């Protein structure tokens, strides 16, 4: 998605060869015009999947997920992250380990909002190792619902998440794919638009 690539080139900062800082438009300050375009793009790509709900994870997935759900005219749920839980019986819960942050969090969604037979689109801001997306997929599968697609705003293609999700049979669409990062350099890879087989 050219608009997103241009924004990353203008306002993204490669903090190291591993981490891209995009707090000017996605992770802290949010650009609503860009988010609206991202929502339209994901909706166009996944409309044929007859999505019934969008699922993301707090906090930075919420903006693109809401704009996508607005276009698809379906509700959006954001999974909550918390260290300890008191009301487990009303929640679908999965552990998610972040290699980037080196911490494990417990991710949960209320059973009130996710049902068997639903067709769920996962949206997230970043894809690195795929742990968050796999955790959300396990929650969807716990509910007896279907993962109908995974939409990622920025995929770090030099990390294994995208390939692992595709190998597991999920349809992954990333709007920007980063091939490599270096001091002062951001190199894009071709977009991922593969279909599960
Ligand atoms: P994974 O789910 O693909 O395995 O990713 P990982 O655990 O490595 O990432 C954990 C957190 O770090 C996520 O945010 C993710 O968005 C973020 N992250 C990973 N790589 C980058 C990067 O290069 N740049 C930026 N800006 N963020 C990155 P989170 O903990 O869920 O936080 P948030 O959603 O509240 O921002």
Short mmCIF file of C-alpha atoms and ligand atoms in Angstrom, two decimals:
data_model
loop_
_atom_site.label_atom_id
_atom_site.label_comp_id
_atom_site.label_asym_id
_atom_site.label_seq_id
_atom_site.Cartn_x
_atom_site.Cartn_y
_atom_site.Cartn_z
CA UNK A 1 0.00 0.00 0.00
CA UNK A 2 1.80 3.04 -1.33
CA UNK A 3 0.33 5.60 1.09
CA UNK A 4 1.51 3.52 4.03
CA UNK A 5 4.97 2.92 2.55
CA UNK A 6 5.36 6.66 1.95
CA UNK A 7 4.35 7.39 5.55
CA UNK A 8 6.84 4.82 6.87
CA UNK A 9 9.60 6.37 4.75
CA UNK A 10 8.72 9.90 5.89
CA UNK A 11 8.00 9.31 9.58
CA UNK A 12 9.27 5.85 10.51
CA UNK A 13 12.58 5.52 12.34
CA UNK A 14 14.70 2.38 12.28
CA UNK A 15 15.79 2.12 15.89
CA UNK A 16 18.01 -0.89 15.15
CA UNK A 17 18.11 -3.70 12.60
CA UNK A 18 15.13 -5.22 14.45
CA UNK A 19 12.76 -2.45 15.52
CA UNK A 20 10.88 0.19 13.52
CA UNK A 21 9.50 3.16 15.45
CA UNK A 22 6.20 4.41 14.06
CA UNK A 23 4.82 6.30 17.03
CA UNK A 24 4.18 9.37 14.84
CA UNK A 25 1.18 7.70 13.17
CA UNK A 26 0.42 4.24 14.60
CA UNK A 27 1.82 3.41 18.07
CA UNK A 28 1.25 6.63 20.00
CA UNK A 29 -0.01 9.49 17.87
CA UNK A 30 -2.49 8.06 15.36
CA UNK A 31 -3.12 9.42 11.84
CA UNK A 32 -6.89 8.99 11.36
CA UNK A 33 -6.82 9.70 7.62
CA UNK A 34 -4.23 6.97 7.11
CA UNK A 35 -6.21 4.63 9.41
CA UNK A 36 -9.35 5.23 7.34
CA UNK A 37 -7.46 4.27 4.16
CA UNK A 38 -6.04 1.19 5.89
CA UNK A 39 -9.56 0.20 6.91
CA UNK A 40 -10.79 0.54 3.32
CA UNK A 41 -7.87 -1.53 2.03
CA UNK A 42 -8.38 -4.40 4.49
CA UNK A 43 -12.14 -4.33 3.90
CA UNK A 44 -11.63 -4.56 0.13
CA UNK A 45 -9.25 -7.49 0.51
CA UNK A 46 -11.40 -9.47 2.94
CA UNK A 47 -14.97 -8.49 2.00
CA UNK A 48 -15.58 -11.76 0.10
CA UNK A 49 -14.79 -13.73 3.28
CA UNK A 50 -18.18 -12.74 4.79
CA UNK A 51 -16.53 -11.56 8.02
CA UNK A 52 -18.85 -11.35 11.03
CA UNK A 53 -16.43 -9.69 13.46
CA UNK A 54 -12.96 -8.16 13.63
CA UNK A 55 -10.63 -9.20 16.45
CA UNK A 56 -7.50 -7.34 17.50
CA UNK A 57 -5.34 -6.96 20.61
CA UNK A 58 -4.85 -3.86 22.71
CA UNK A 59 -3.58 -1.30 22.23
CA UNK A 60 -2.10 -0.39 18.84
CA UNK A 61 -4.22 -2.83 16.84
CA UNK A 62 -7.38 -1.01 17.84
CA UNK A 63 -7.19 1.95 15.43
CA UNK A 64 -6.76 -0.06 12.21
CA UNK A 65 -9.21 -2.72 13.45
CA UNK A 66 -11.95 -0.18 14.16
CA UNK A 67 -11.58 1.42 10.73
CA UNK A 68 -11.71 -2.00 9.05
CA UNK A 69 -14.80 -3.02 11.02
CA UNK A 70 -16.46 0.29 10.16
CA UNK A 71 -16.00 -0.46 6.46
CA UNK A 72 -17.25 -4.03 6.85
CA UNK A 73 -20.13 -2.87 9.10
CA UNK A 74 -19.35 -5.47 11.78
CA UNK A 75 -18.36 -5.18 15.46
CA UNK A 76 -14.74 -5.15 16.59
CA UNK A 77 -13.41 -6.82 19.74
CA UNK A 78 -10.00 -6.11 21.23
CA UNK A 79 -8.44 -8.84 23.31
CA UNK A 80 -7.22 -7.62 26.66
CA UNK A 81 -3.77 -8.29 28.05
CA UNK A 82 -3.44 -8.80 31.73
CA UNK A 83 -1.06 -10.43 34.13
CA UNK A 84 -3.59 -12.11 36.38
CA UNK A 85 -7.22 -12.97 35.98
CA UNK A 86 -9.98 -13.39 38.51
CA UNK A 87 -12.99 -14.31 36.38
CA UNK A 88 -11.53 -17.05 34.20
CA UNK A 89 -14.75 -18.95 33.60
CA UNK A 90 -16.27 -16.16 31.51
CA UNK A 91 -13.21 -15.68 29.34
CA UNK A 92 -11.36 -17.35 26.51
CA UNK A 93 -7.73 -17.04 27.58
CA UNK A 94 -4.39 -17.80 25.90
CA UNK A 95 -0.79 -17.12 26.86
CA UNK A 96 1.21 -15.05 24.37
CA UNK A 97 4.98 -14.73 24.58
CA UNK A 98 6.60 -11.64 23.09
CA UNK A 99 10.16 -12.19 21.88
CA UNK A 100 10.47 -8.46 21.21
CA UNK A 101 9.51 -7.51 24.76
CA UNK A 102 10.64 -10.77 26.38
CA UNK A 103 7.51 -11.10 28.44
CA UNK A 104 4.51 -13.37 28.57
CA UNK A 105 1.03 -11.96 28.82
CA UNK A 106 -2.33 -13.56 29.22
CA UNK A 107 -4.70 -12.49 26.47
CA UNK A 108 -8.42 -12.78 26.96
CA UNK A 109 -11.77 -12.24 25.26
CA UNK A 110 -15.13 -12.43 26.99
CA UNK A 111 -17.32 -15.37 26.01
CA UNK A 112 -20.15 -12.84 25.63
CA UNK A 113 -18.70 -11.52 22.37
CA UNK A 114 -17.32 -14.47 20.40
CA UNK A 115 -19.51 -17.33 19.17
CA UNK A 116 -19.28 -20.67 17.41
CA UNK A 117 -19.77 -20.38 13.66
CA UNK A 118 -18.51 -16.80 13.40
CA UNK A 119 -16.06 -15.78 10.64
CA UNK A 120 -13.39 -13.66 12.28
CA UNK A 121 -10.83 -11.32 10.72
CA UNK A 122 -7.73 -10.74 12.88
CA UNK A 123 -6.14 -7.28 12.48
CA UNK A 124 -2.89 -6.18 14.12
CA UNK A 125 -0.40 -3.36 13.78
CA UNK A 126 2.83 -5.39 13.65
CA UNK A 127 3.75 -8.93 12.72
CA UNK A 128 7.11 -10.14 14.00
CA UNK A 129 7.19 -13.70 15.30
CA UNK A 130 3.46 -14.25 14.96
CA UNK A 131 2.86 -15.02 18.62
CA UNK A 132 0.04 -12.49 19.06
CA UNK A 133 -1.74 -13.64 15.88
CA UNK A 134 -1.41 -17.32 16.85
CA UNK A 135 -2.77 -16.51 20.33
CA UNK A 136 -5.79 -14.71 18.85
CA UNK A 137 -6.32 -17.60 16.42
CA UNK A 138 -6.34 -20.08 19.33
CA UNK A 139 -8.95 -17.95 21.11
CA UNK A 140 -11.12 -17.92 17.97
CA UNK A 141 -10.76 -21.69 17.65
CA UNK A 142 -11.59 -22.19 21.35
CA UNK A 143 -14.88 -20.42 20.65
CA UNK A 144 -15.63 -22.73 17.72
CA UNK A 145 -15.35 -19.81 15.31
CA UNK A 146 -13.22 -19.62 12.13
CA UNK A 147 -10.16 -17.48 11.40
CA UNK A 148 -11.18 -16.08 8.00
CA UNK A 149 -8.08 -13.96 7.52
CA UNK A 150 -5.26 -12.06 9.16
CA UNK A 151 -4.60 -8.43 8.17
CA UNK A 152 -1.32 -6.85 9.26
CA UNK A 153 -0.40 -3.20 8.89
CA UNK A 154 3.40 -3.68 9.02
CA UNK A 155 5.02 -7.09 8.65
CA UNK A 156 8.70 -7.47 9.46
CA UNK A 157 9.35 -9.99 6.69
CA UNK A 158 12.82 -10.75 8.07
CA UNK A 159 11.15 -12.31 11.10
CA UNK A 160 9.33 -15.66 10.81
CA UNK A 161 5.73 -14.80 11.80
CA UNK A 162 4.29 -14.36 8.30
CA UNK A 163 5.70 -17.62 6.97
CA UNK A 164 4.62 -19.51 10.11
CA UNK A 165 1.04 -18.25 9.86
CA UNK A 166 0.89 -19.03 6.14
CA UNK A 167 2.31 -22.52 6.78
CA UNK A 168 -0.43 -23.04 9.36
CA UNK A 169 -2.96 -22.38 6.58
CA UNK A 170 -4.03 -18.84 7.42
CA UNK A 171 -4.57 -16.20 4.76
CA UNK A 172 -2.23 -13.33 5.73
CA UNK A 173 -2.36 -9.92 4.04
CA UNK A 174 0.22 -7.30 5.03
CA UNK A 175 -0.07 -3.72 3.80
CA UNK A 176 3.66 -3.03 4.16
CA UNK A 177 6.41 -5.63 4.38
CA UNK A 178 9.83 -4.64 5.65
CA UNK A 179 12.69 -6.65 4.16
CA UNK A 180 15.38 -5.11 6.33
CA UNK A 181 16.13 -2.30 8.73
CA UNK A 182 19.40 -0.56 9.39
CA UNK A 183 20.57 2.72 10.76
CA UNK A 184 18.77 5.27 8.61
CA UNK A 185 17.55 2.66 6.14
CA UNK A 186 14.21 0.96 5.64
CA UNK A 187 13.92 -1.52 2.77
CA UNK A 188 10.56 -2.89 1.65
CA UNK A 189 9.83 -6.41 0.44
CA UNK A 190 7.06 -7.29 -2.02
CA UNK A 191 3.57 -7.37 -0.55
CA UNK A 192 2.29 -10.66 0.77
CA UNK A 193 -0.99 -11.57 -0.88
CA UNK A 194 -1.05 -15.31 -0.65
CA UNK A 195 -4.07 -17.43 -0.07
CA UNK A 196 -4.27 -20.47 2.17
CA UNK A 197 -4.51 -23.74 0.21
P1 LIG B 1 4.57 -11.17 17.50
O1 LIG B 1 3.24 -11.08 18.17
O2 LIG B 1 4.47 -11.09 16.00
O3 LIG B 1 5.36 -12.39 17.95
O4 LIG B 1 5.38 -9.87 17.91
P2 LIG B 1 6.19 -9.56 19.22
O5 LIG B 1 5.68 -10.38 20.33
O6 LIG B 1 7.61 -9.66 18.87
O7 LIG B 1 5.77 -8.05 19.48
C1 LIG B 1 5.29 -7.65 20.71
C2 LIG B 1 4.94 -6.20 20.72
O8 LIG B 1 5.96 -5.43 20.09
C3 LIG B 1 3.66 -5.83 20.01
O9 LIG B 1 3.15 -4.68 20.64
C4 LIG B 1 4.17 -5.45 18.63
O10 LIG B 1 3.25 -4.60 17.97
C5 LIG B 1 5.42 -4.74 18.97
N1 LIG B 1 6.44 -4.73 17.95
C6 LIG B 1 7.13 -5.78 17.45
N2 LIG B 1 8.04 -5.36 16.58
C7 LIG B 1 7.92 -4.02 16.51
C8 LIG B 1 8.60 -3.00 15.78
O11 LIG B 1 9.52 -3.23 14.99
N3 LIG B 1 8.18 -1.73 15.99
C9 LIG B 1 7.16 -1.41 16.84
N4 LIG B 1 6.83 -0.13 16.96
N5 LIG B 1 6.51 -2.34 17.56
C10 LIG B 1 6.90 -3.62 17.38
P3 LIG B 1 2.34 -4.75 21.97
O12 LIG B 1 3.17 -5.26 23.09
O13 LIG B 1 1.11 -5.54 21.70
O14 LIG B 1 2.06 -3.26 22.28
P4 LIG B 1 0.96 -2.24 21.79
O15 LIG B 1 0.04 -2.91 20.82
O16 LIG B 1 0.26 -1.86 23.03
O17 LIG B 1 1.72 -1.15 21.13
#
